[in-house]
Amino acid sequence: LFGNSANRGGGLHAEGSGTISVYLENGVKINDNNAGDGGGIYLGRNAALEWAGNEAQMWFNRSTGRGGGVFVADDATADVRVRGLYDPASRGYHASIYGNQARKGGAFAAGKGARIRVAATDPITPTVVAYNTATENGGAFHLGGGSKVCINESAVIGNSANRGAAVYGVPTDQSFPLGNWLEVNTRQCGFPIAAWCARGILCSRFEGNQAHTGAVIDFEGGVHYFEIERTRFSGNRGSHLLYVGEGTSGMFIRRNLIVGNQFAAVLKADAGSMHFSRNTVADNTLLDVLDVEFRPHAVGDVEVSANLVVQPGAPVLRYTGQEPFFGNVYDNLTHDANLALWNPANLTGTPVFDHARG
C-alpha cells in the first residue's frame, strides 16, 4: 500500500457495525500514505488489527491529525508484532515502524478506550518504532483517555515531540474520568508469541528520544497507571524522563537501567503512589533523581528501595508538600526492608535526602 490518500486511513480503513478483523502477515509494506487521521491505517468502530510478520514496513506515512502510522479509534484494538527487512551490511534488521509524522501520535494514536500492544516476533529481534515525529505531542505513542498501551521486547528510538517524545497521555477530566494505562515489559500484556524475558535481561529500549518542552514519557493530570520494568533508557532528552501531573496515579518503576540521559529528574510526580525500586541510575545530567510533590488532599505513598544510584551531587529524592496519606516517604532510604538492615548513617544525609529543599 504505497502513496495513497484519504480523509481516514491513507493505506487502509476498517470500520463497521459488526466486528471487523484485519490480519496482516509477512512482507506487508504500508509506506508514503497520507490522511487526516491514520496516515497508514485507520481502525474505527468494532475494528481489530493483528499484524504479526517479518519483512514488514510502515514508513513515512503522514497524518494532519492523529496517528501518522496507525490511528486506533475509540474502543478499537491493534496488536503489532513485526520485524523489518534484514540488512546484510549490518547483519541486523531495519526499523519496521519508521519516519511517520502526525500532529498527535507520530507512529500510533489511541482514541478513548482503545488498546495498542507492540511486541517482538521472537525474543531476540525487537519491533522497532524509530524516528517518528509529532508536531504537537506523542512522538511515538499518543494516548487519548482510558486507553492502554503495552510495549514488550521493543525498541522506541529517536522519536520527537513537544511533550511525550516516546509516550504522551492526555489529562482526564469530569467529562471522561478514565485515565491512561502504560505497561512496558510486564506479563499483564499477555502476548502469545513473544517470550517473557529471562531474569536479569533488559528486554526493551527507549533511546535517543527528544521532547522539546515536556518529558520523554509525559502523562498530564488525572488518574493514570504505568508499570515499567527491565527497560534500558539512554540518550533521551527532555524536561524529565517521566512526568505525571496532579492526580492519583499509580507508578511502578522497577529493574530498569537509566544511563546517559539529560533531564531535570528521572521522575517528576505531582501526586499519587510512586514505587521506584531495583533500578540502576548513573551518568545522567540531572538535578534530582526523583522529584515528588503531594498536593492538598492527595492520597498515596512513596517507596524508594534497593536502587543503585551513581549521581554525585544530586539528591535521590526531592520531596515537597504535605505528608502522604499513608506510608513513610523516606522509610526505605534509612532502612532496607528486604534485608532488615539499617543503612549507614551517611546514606541518609544531604547526598540522598536534601532537607533544605524539601
CSV table of C-alpha atoms in Angstrom, one decimal:
chain,number,residue,atom,x,y,z
A,1,LEU,CA,0.0,0.0,0.0
A,2,PHE,CA,2.0,2.9,-1.3
A,3,GLY,CA,1.3,6.6,-2.0
A,4,ASN,CA,-2.4,6.7,-1.2
A,5,SER,CA,-4.5,9.5,0.3
A,6,ALA,CA,-7.8,9.6,2.2
A,7,ASN,CA,-9.6,11.5,5.0
A,8,ARG,CA,-9.2,8.4,7.2
A,9,GLY,CA,-6.7,5.7,6.7
A,10,GLY,CA,-4.4,6.6,3.8
A,11,GLY,CA,-3.5,3.0,3.2
A,12,LEU,CA,-6.3,1.1,5.0
A,13,HIS,CA,-9.5,2.0,6.7
A,14,ALA,CA,-11.5,-0.6,8.7
A,15,GLU,CA,-14.8,0.3,10.4
A,16,GLY,CA,-18.4,-1.0,10.6
A,17,SER,CA,-21.4,-2.1,12.6
A,18,GLY,CA,-20.2,-5.6,13.1
A,19,THR,CA,-16.8,-7.0,14.2
A,20,ILE,CA,-14.1,-6.4,11.7
A,21,SER,CA,-10.8,-8.2,12.0
A,22,VAL,CA,-7.8,-7.2,9.9
A,23,TYR,CA,-4.9,-9.7,9.6
A,24,LEU,CA,-1.5,-8.7,8.1
A,25,GLU,CA,1.3,-11.1,7.8
A,26,ASN,CA,4.8,-11.4,6.2
A,27,GLY,CA,6.1,-8.9,3.7
A,28,VAL,CA,3.4,-6.2,4.2
A,29,LYS,CA,4.6,-2.7,3.4
A,30,ILE,CA,2.5,0.4,4.1
A,31,ASN,CA,4.5,3.4,3.0
A,32,ASP,CA,4.1,7.1,2.0
A,33,ASN,CA,0.4,7.3,2.5
A,34,ASN,CA,-1.5,10.5,3.7
A,35,ALA,CA,-4.7,11.0,5.7
A,36,GLY,CA,-6.4,13.3,8.2
A,37,ASP,CA,-6.3,10.6,10.8
A,38,GLY,CA,-4.4,7.4,10.4
A,39,GLY,CA,-1.8,8.1,7.8
A,40,GLY,CA,-1.1,4.4,7.2
A,41,ILE,CA,-4.1,2.7,8.9
A,42,TYR,CA,-7.3,3.8,10.5
A,43,LEU,CA,-9.1,1.4,12.8
A,44,GLY,CA,-12.6,2.6,13.5
A,45,ARG,CA,-15.6,1.3,15.4
A,46,ASN,CA,-15.5,-2.5,16.0
A,47,ALA,CA,-12.2,-2.9,14.3
A,48,ALA,CA,-9.3,-5.1,15.4
A,49,LEU,CA,-5.8,-5.3,13.8
A,50,GLU,CA,-3.4,-8.2,14.2
A,51,TRP,CA,-0.1,-7.7,12.4
A,52,ALA,CA,2.4,-10.4,13.0
A,53,GLY,CA,5.1,-11.0,10.4
A,54,ASN,CA,8.6,-10.5,9.1
A,55,GLU,CA,9.9,-8.1,6.4
A,56,ALA,CA,7.3,-5.5,7.4
A,57,GLN,CA,7.4,-1.8,6.8
A,58,MET,CA,5.3,1.2,7.9
A,59,TRP,CA,7.5,4.0,6.7
A,60,PHE,CA,6.9,7.8,6.0
A,61,ASN,CA,3.2,7.9,6.4
A,62,ARG,CA,1.7,11.3,7.3
A,63,SER,CA,-1.4,12.5,9.2
A,64,THR,CA,-2.6,16.0,9.6
A,65,GLY,CA,-4.4,14.9,12.7
A,66,ARG,CA,-3.8,11.8,14.8
A,67,GLY,CA,-1.7,8.7,14.1
A,68,GLY,CA,0.9,9.1,11.4
A,69,GLY,CA,1.3,5.3,11.2
A,70,VAL,CA,-1.9,4.0,12.9
A,71,PHE,CA,-4.9,5.6,14.5
A,72,VAL,CA,-6.9,3.3,16.8
A,73,ALA,CA,-10.3,4.9,17.4
A,74,ASP,CA,-12.5,4.6,20.5
A,75,ASP,CA,-12.5,1.0,21.8
A,76,ALA,CA,-10.7,-0.5,18.8
A,77,THR,CA,-7.6,-2.6,19.2
A,78,ALA,CA,-4.2,-3.1,17.5
A,79,ASP,CA,-1.7,-5.9,18.1
A,80,VAL,CA,1.6,-5.3,16.3
A,81,ARG,CA,4.5,-7.8,16.3
A,82,VAL,CA,6.6,-7.1,13.3
A,83,ARG,CA,10.3,-7.4,12.2
A,84,GLY,CA,11.8,-5.2,9.5
A,85,LEU,CA,13.8,-6.0,6.4
A,86,TYR,CA,17.2,-7.7,7.0
A,87,ASP,CA,20.3,-5.6,6.3
A,88,PRO,CA,23.2,-7.8,5.3
A,89,ALA,CA,25.7,-5.0,5.7
A,90,SER,CA,24.9,-4.5,9.4
A,91,ARG,CA,23.7,-8.1,10.0
A,92,GLY,CA,20.6,-6.5,11.6
A,93,TYR,CA,17.1,-5.5,10.8
A,94,HIS,CA,15.7,-2.2,9.7
A,95,ALA,CA,13.1,-0.4,11.8
A,96,SER,CA,9.7,-1.7,10.9
A,97,ILE,CA,7.8,1.5,12.0
A,98,TYR,CA,9.8,4.4,10.9
A,99,GLY,CA,9.6,8.1,9.9
A,100,ASN,CA,5.9,8.6,10.3
A,101,GLN,CA,4.5,12.0,11.2
A,102,ALA,CA,1.3,13.5,12.7
A,103,ARG,CA,0.1,16.3,14.7
A,104,LYS,CA,-0.6,13.9,17.6
A,105,GLY,CA,1.0,10.5,17.7
A,106,GLY,CA,3.7,10.2,15.1
A,107,ALA,CA,3.6,6.4,15.0
A,108,PHE,CA,0.4,5.4,16.9
A,109,ALA,CA,-2.5,7.3,18.4
A,110,ALA,CA,-5.2,5.8,20.5
A,111,GLY,CA,-8.8,7.1,21.0
A,112,LYS,CA,-10.8,6.8,24.2
A,113,GLY,CA,-10.8,3.2,25.5
A,114,ALA,CA,-8.5,2.0,22.6
A,115,ARG,CA,-5.9,-0.7,23.1
A,116,ILE,CA,-2.5,-0.9,21.4
A,117,ARG,CA,0.0,-3.8,22.0
A,118,VAL,CA,3.5,-3.8,20.5
A,119,ALA,CA,5.9,-6.7,20.9
A,120,ALA,CA,8.7,-8.7,19.2
A,121,THR,CA,8.1,-11.5,16.8
A,122,ASP,CA,10.8,-13.5,18.6
A,123,PRO,CA,12.8,-13.0,21.8
A,124,ILE,CA,16.0,-11.5,20.1
A,125,THR,CA,14.6,-9.2,17.4
A,126,PRO,CA,12.5,-6.3,18.8
A,127,THR,CA,9.8,-4.4,17.0
A,128,VAL,CA,11.5,-1.1,16.3
A,129,VAL,CA,9.5,2.2,16.5
A,130,ALA,CA,12.0,4.8,15.3
A,131,TYR,CA,12.3,8.4,14.3
A,132,ASN,CA,8.6,9.2,14.2
A,133,THR,CA,7.6,12.8,14.8
A,134,ALA,CA,4.6,14.6,16.3
A,135,THR,CA,4.3,18.4,15.7
A,136,GLU,CA,2.4,18.6,19.0
A,137,ASN,CA,2.6,15.6,21.5
A,138,GLY,CA,3.3,11.9,21.4
A,139,GLY,CA,6.3,11.3,19.0
A,140,ALA,CA,5.8,7.5,19.1
A,141,PHE,CA,2.5,7.0,21.1
A,142,HIS,CA,-0.4,9.3,21.9
A,143,LEU,CA,-3.0,8.0,24.4
A,144,GLY,CA,-6.4,9.6,24.2
A,145,GLY,CA,-8.0,8.9,27.6
A,146,GLY,CA,-8.9,5.5,29.1
A,147,SER,CA,-6.6,3.9,26.5
A,148,LYS,CA,-3.9,1.3,27.2
A,149,VAL,CA,-0.6,0.7,25.6
A,150,CYS,CA,1.6,-2.4,26.2
A,151,ILE,CA,5.2,-2.5,24.9
A,152,ASN,CA,7.2,-5.7,25.3
A,153,GLU,CA,10.6,-6.5,23.9
A,154,SER,CA,10.6,-3.5,21.6
A,155,ALA,CA,12.8,-0.5,20.8
A,156,VAL,CA,11.5,3.1,20.9
A,157,ILE,CA,14.3,5.1,19.3
A,158,GLY,CA,14.8,8.7,18.2
A,159,ASN,CA,11.2,9.9,18.3
A,160,SER,CA,10.4,13.5,18.9
A,161,ALA,CA,7.6,15.8,20.0
A,162,ASN,CA,6.9,18.8,22.2
A,163,ARG,CA,5.7,16.6,25.0
A,164,GLY,CA,5.9,12.8,25.3
A,165,ALA,CA,8.6,12.1,22.7
A,166,ALA,CA,8.1,8.4,23.4
A,167,VAL,CA,4.6,8.3,25.0
A,168,TYR,CA,2.1,11.1,25.8
A,169,GLY,CA,-1.2,10.7,27.8
A,170,VAL,CA,-3.9,13.3,27.7
A,171,PRO,CA,-5.3,14.6,31.1
A,172,THR,CA,-8.5,13.2,32.5
A,173,ASP,CA,-11.5,15.4,33.4
A,174,GLN,CA,-15.0,15.1,34.6
A,175,SER,CA,-16.4,14.5,31.1
A,176,PHE,CA,-14.1,11.4,30.7
A,177,PRO,CA,-12.6,10.5,34.1
A,178,LEU,CA,-10.8,7.3,33.0
A,179,GLY,CA,-7.0,7.6,32.9
A,180,ASN,CA,-4.4,6.1,30.5
A,181,TRP,CA,-2.5,2.9,31.2
A,182,LEU,CA,1.1,2.1,30.1
A,183,GLU,CA,2.8,-1.3,30.6
A,184,VAL,CA,6.4,-1.9,29.5
A,185,ASN,CA,7.8,-5.5,29.8
A,186,THR,CA,5.1,-6.8,32.1
A,187,ARG,CA,3.4,-10.2,32.0
A,188,GLN,CA,0.0,-8.4,32.0
A,189,CYS,CA,0.2,-7.6,28.3
A,190,GLY,CA,-0.5,-11.2,27.5
A,191,PHE,CA,1.3,-11.7,24.2
A,192,PRO,CA,1.0,-15.3,23.0
A,193,ILE,CA,4.2,-15.3,20.8
A,194,ALA,CA,6.9,-13.1,22.3
A,195,ALA,CA,8.7,-14.9,25.0
A,196,TRP,CA,8.9,-13.4,28.5
A,197,CYS,CA,12.3,-12.0,29.3
A,198,ALA,CA,14.8,-14.2,31.1
A,199,ARG,CA,15.7,-12.9,34.6
A,200,GLY,CA,18.2,-10.0,34.5
A,201,ILE,CA,17.8,-9.3,30.8
A,202,LEU,CA,16.8,-5.9,29.6
A,203,CYS,CA,14.0,-6.5,27.1
A,204,SER,CA,13.0,-3.1,25.8
A,205,ARG,CA,15.0,0.1,24.9
A,206,PHE,CA,14.0,3.7,24.9
A,207,GLU,CA,16.9,5.5,23.3
A,208,GLY,CA,17.6,9.0,21.8
A,209,ASN,CA,14.0,10.3,22.1
A,210,GLN,CA,13.7,14.1,22.4
A,211,ALA,CA,10.9,16.1,24.0
A,212,HIS,CA,11.3,19.8,23.1
A,213,THR,CA,9.3,21.2,26.1
A,214,GLY,CA,8.0,18.3,28.2
A,215,ALA,CA,9.0,14.9,29.3
A,216,VAL,CA,10.0,11.8,27.3
A,217,ILE,CA,7.1,9.9,28.8
A,218,ASP,CA,4.5,12.6,29.7
A,219,PHE,CA,1.2,11.9,31.4
A,220,GLU,CA,-0.8,15.1,32.2
A,221,GLY,CA,-3.0,15.3,35.3
A,222,GLY,CA,-5.6,12.8,36.3
A,223,VAL,CA,-5.8,9.2,37.3
A,224,HIS,CA,-3.3,7.2,35.3
A,225,TYR,CA,-1.3,4.0,35.8
A,226,PHE,CA,2.0,2.9,34.5
A,227,GLU,CA,4.3,0.0,35.2
A,228,ILE,CA,7.8,-0.1,33.6
A,229,GLU,CA,10.2,-3.0,34.1
A,230,ARG,CA,13.5,-4.2,32.7
A,231,THR,CA,14.0,-1.4,30.2
A,232,ARG,CA,17.1,0.5,29.2
A,233,PHE,CA,16.7,4.3,28.9
A,234,SER,CA,19.7,6.0,27.3
A,235,GLY,CA,20.4,9.2,25.3
A,236,ASN,CA,16.9,10.6,25.9
A,237,ARG,CA,16.4,14.4,26.4
A,238,GLY,CA,13.5,16.3,27.9
A,239,SER,CA,12.3,18.2,31.0
A,240,HIS,CA,12.1,14.8,32.7
A,241,LEU,CA,12.3,11.2,31.7
A,242,LEU,CA,8.8,10.5,33.3
A,243,TYR,CA,6.3,13.2,34.2
A,244,VAL,CA,2.9,12.5,35.9
A,245,GLY,CA,0.7,15.5,36.6
A,246,GLU,CA,-1.6,16.2,39.5
A,247,GLY,CA,-3.9,13.4,40.4
A,248,THR,CA,-3.9,10.0,42.0
A,249,SER,CA,-1.9,7.9,39.6
A,250,GLY,CA,-0.1,4.7,40.3
A,251,MET,CA,3.6,4.4,39.2
A,252,PHE,CA,5.7,1.3,39.4
A,253,ILE,CA,9.3,1.7,38.0
A,254,ARG,CA,11.4,-1.4,38.7
A,255,ARG,CA,14.6,-3.1,37.5
A,256,ASN,CA,15.4,-0.5,34.8
A,257,LEU,CA,18.8,0.8,33.6
A,258,ILE,CA,18.7,4.6,33.3
A,259,VAL,CA,22.0,5.9,32.0
A,260,GLY,CA,23.4,8.8,29.9
A,261,ASN,CA,20.2,10.8,29.7
A,262,GLN,CA,19.7,14.6,30.1
A,263,PHE,CA,16.8,16.0,32.1
A,264,ALA,CA,15.9,17.7,35.4
A,265,ALA,CA,14.9,14.4,37.1
A,266,VAL,CA,14.1,10.8,36.2
A,267,LEU,CA,10.6,11.2,37.6
A,268,LYS,CA,8.6,14.3,38.3
A,269,ALA,CA,5.3,13.4,40.0
A,270,ASP,CA,2.7,15.8,41.4
A,271,ALA,CA,0.8,13.3,43.4
A,272,GLY,CA,-0.1,9.6,43.6
A,273,SER,CA,1.6,6.4,44.7
A,274,MET,CA,5.2,6.0,43.4
A,275,HIS,CA,7.3,2.9,43.7
A,276,PHE,CA,10.9,3.2,42.5
A,277,SER,CA,12.9,0.0,43.2
A,278,ARG,CA,15.8,-2.1,42.0
A,279,ASN,CA,16.8,0.5,39.3
A,280,THR,CA,20.3,1.5,38.3
A,281,VAL,CA,20.7,5.2,37.7
A,282,ALA,CA,24.1,6.5,36.5
A,283,ASP,CA,25.9,9.1,34.4
A,284,ASN,CA,22.8,11.2,33.7
A,285,THR,CA,22.8,15.0,33.5
A,286,LEU,CA,20.2,15.9,36.1
A,287,LEU,CA,19.4,17.9,39.3
A,288,ASP,CA,17.5,15.3,41.2
A,289,VAL,CA,16.8,11.6,40.7
A,290,LEU,CA,13.2,11.8,42.0
A,291,ASP,CA,11.1,15.0,42.4
A,292,VAL,CA,7.8,14.2,44.2
A,293,GLU,CA,5.2,16.7,45.4
A,294,PHE,CA,2.0,15.9,47.2
A,295,ARG,CA,-0.9,18.4,46.8
A,296,PRO,CA,-3.5,19.1,49.5
A,297,HIS,CA,-5.9,16.1,49.9
A,298,ALA,CA,-3.6,13.8,47.9
A,299,VAL,CA,-3.7,10.1,48.7
A,300,GLY,CA,-0.6,8.0,48.0
A,301,ASP,CA,2.7,6.6,49.2
A,302,VAL,CA,6.3,6.7,48.1
A,303,GLU,CA,8.7,3.7,48.1
A,304,VAL,CA,12.3,4.1,47.2
A,305,SER,CA,14.2,0.9,47.8
A,306,ALA,CA,17.1,-1.3,46.6
A,307,ASN,CA,18.3,1.1,43.8
A,308,LEU,CA,21.9,1.6,42.7
A,309,VAL,CA,22.4,5.3,42.1
A,310,VAL,CA,25.7,7.0,41.0
A,311,GLN,CA,24.8,10.7,40.5
A,312,PRO,CA,27.3,12.7,42.6
A,313,GLY,CA,25.8,15.9,44.0
A,314,ALA,CA,22.2,15.0,43.0
A,315,PRO,CA,19.7,14.1,45.8
A,316,VAL,CA,18.0,10.8,45.2
A,317,LEU,CA,14.7,12.4,46.4
A,318,ARG,CA,13.4,15.9,46.5
A,319,TYR,CA,10.1,15.8,48.4
A,320,THR,CA,7.7,18.7,48.8
A,321,GLY,CA,4.2,19.3,50.0
A,322,GLN,CA,2.2,17.6,52.8
A,323,GLU,CA,2.9,14.2,54.2
A,324,PRO,CA,1.4,11.4,52.2
A,325,PHE,CA,-1.8,9.9,53.5
A,326,PHE,CA,-0.2,6.6,54.3
A,327,GLY,CA,3.4,5.2,54.3
A,328,ASN,CA,6.6,7.0,55.2
A,329,VAL,CA,8.2,8.8,52.3
A,330,TYR,CA,11.8,8.0,53.2
A,331,ASP,CA,11.5,4.9,55.3
A,332,ASN,CA,13.3,2.9,52.6
A,333,LEU,CA,16.1,5.4,52.5
A,334,THR,CA,17.0,4.7,56.1
A,335,HIS,CA,16.1,1.1,56.3
A,336,ASP,CA,16.4,-1.8,53.9
A,337,ALA,CA,13.1,-3.6,54.4
A,338,ASN,CA,14.2,-6.6,52.3
A,339,LEU,CA,17.3,-7.4,54.3
A,340,ALA,CA,16.1,-5.9,57.7
A,341,LEU,CA,19.4,-4.0,57.9
A,342,TRP,CA,20.0,-0.3,58.7
A,343,ASN,CA,22.0,1.6,56.1
A,344,PRO,CA,25.0,3.6,57.3
A,345,ALA,CA,24.0,7.0,58.7
A,346,ASN,CA,25.8,8.9,56.0
A,347,LEU,CA,23.4,7.4,53.3
A,348,THR,CA,20.5,9.4,54.8
A,349,GLY,CA,22.3,12.8,54.7
A,350,THR,CA,22.2,15.5,52.1
A,351,PRO,CA,23.5,13.4,49.2
A,352,VAL,CA,20.4,11.2,49.5
A,353,PHE,CA,17.7,13.3,51.0
A,354,ASP,CA,18.0,17.1,50.8
A,355,HIS,CA,16.1,18.5,53.8
A,356,ALA,CA,16.8,22.1,52.8
A,357,ARG,CA,15.0,21.7,49.5
A,358,GLY,CA,12.0,19.7,50.9
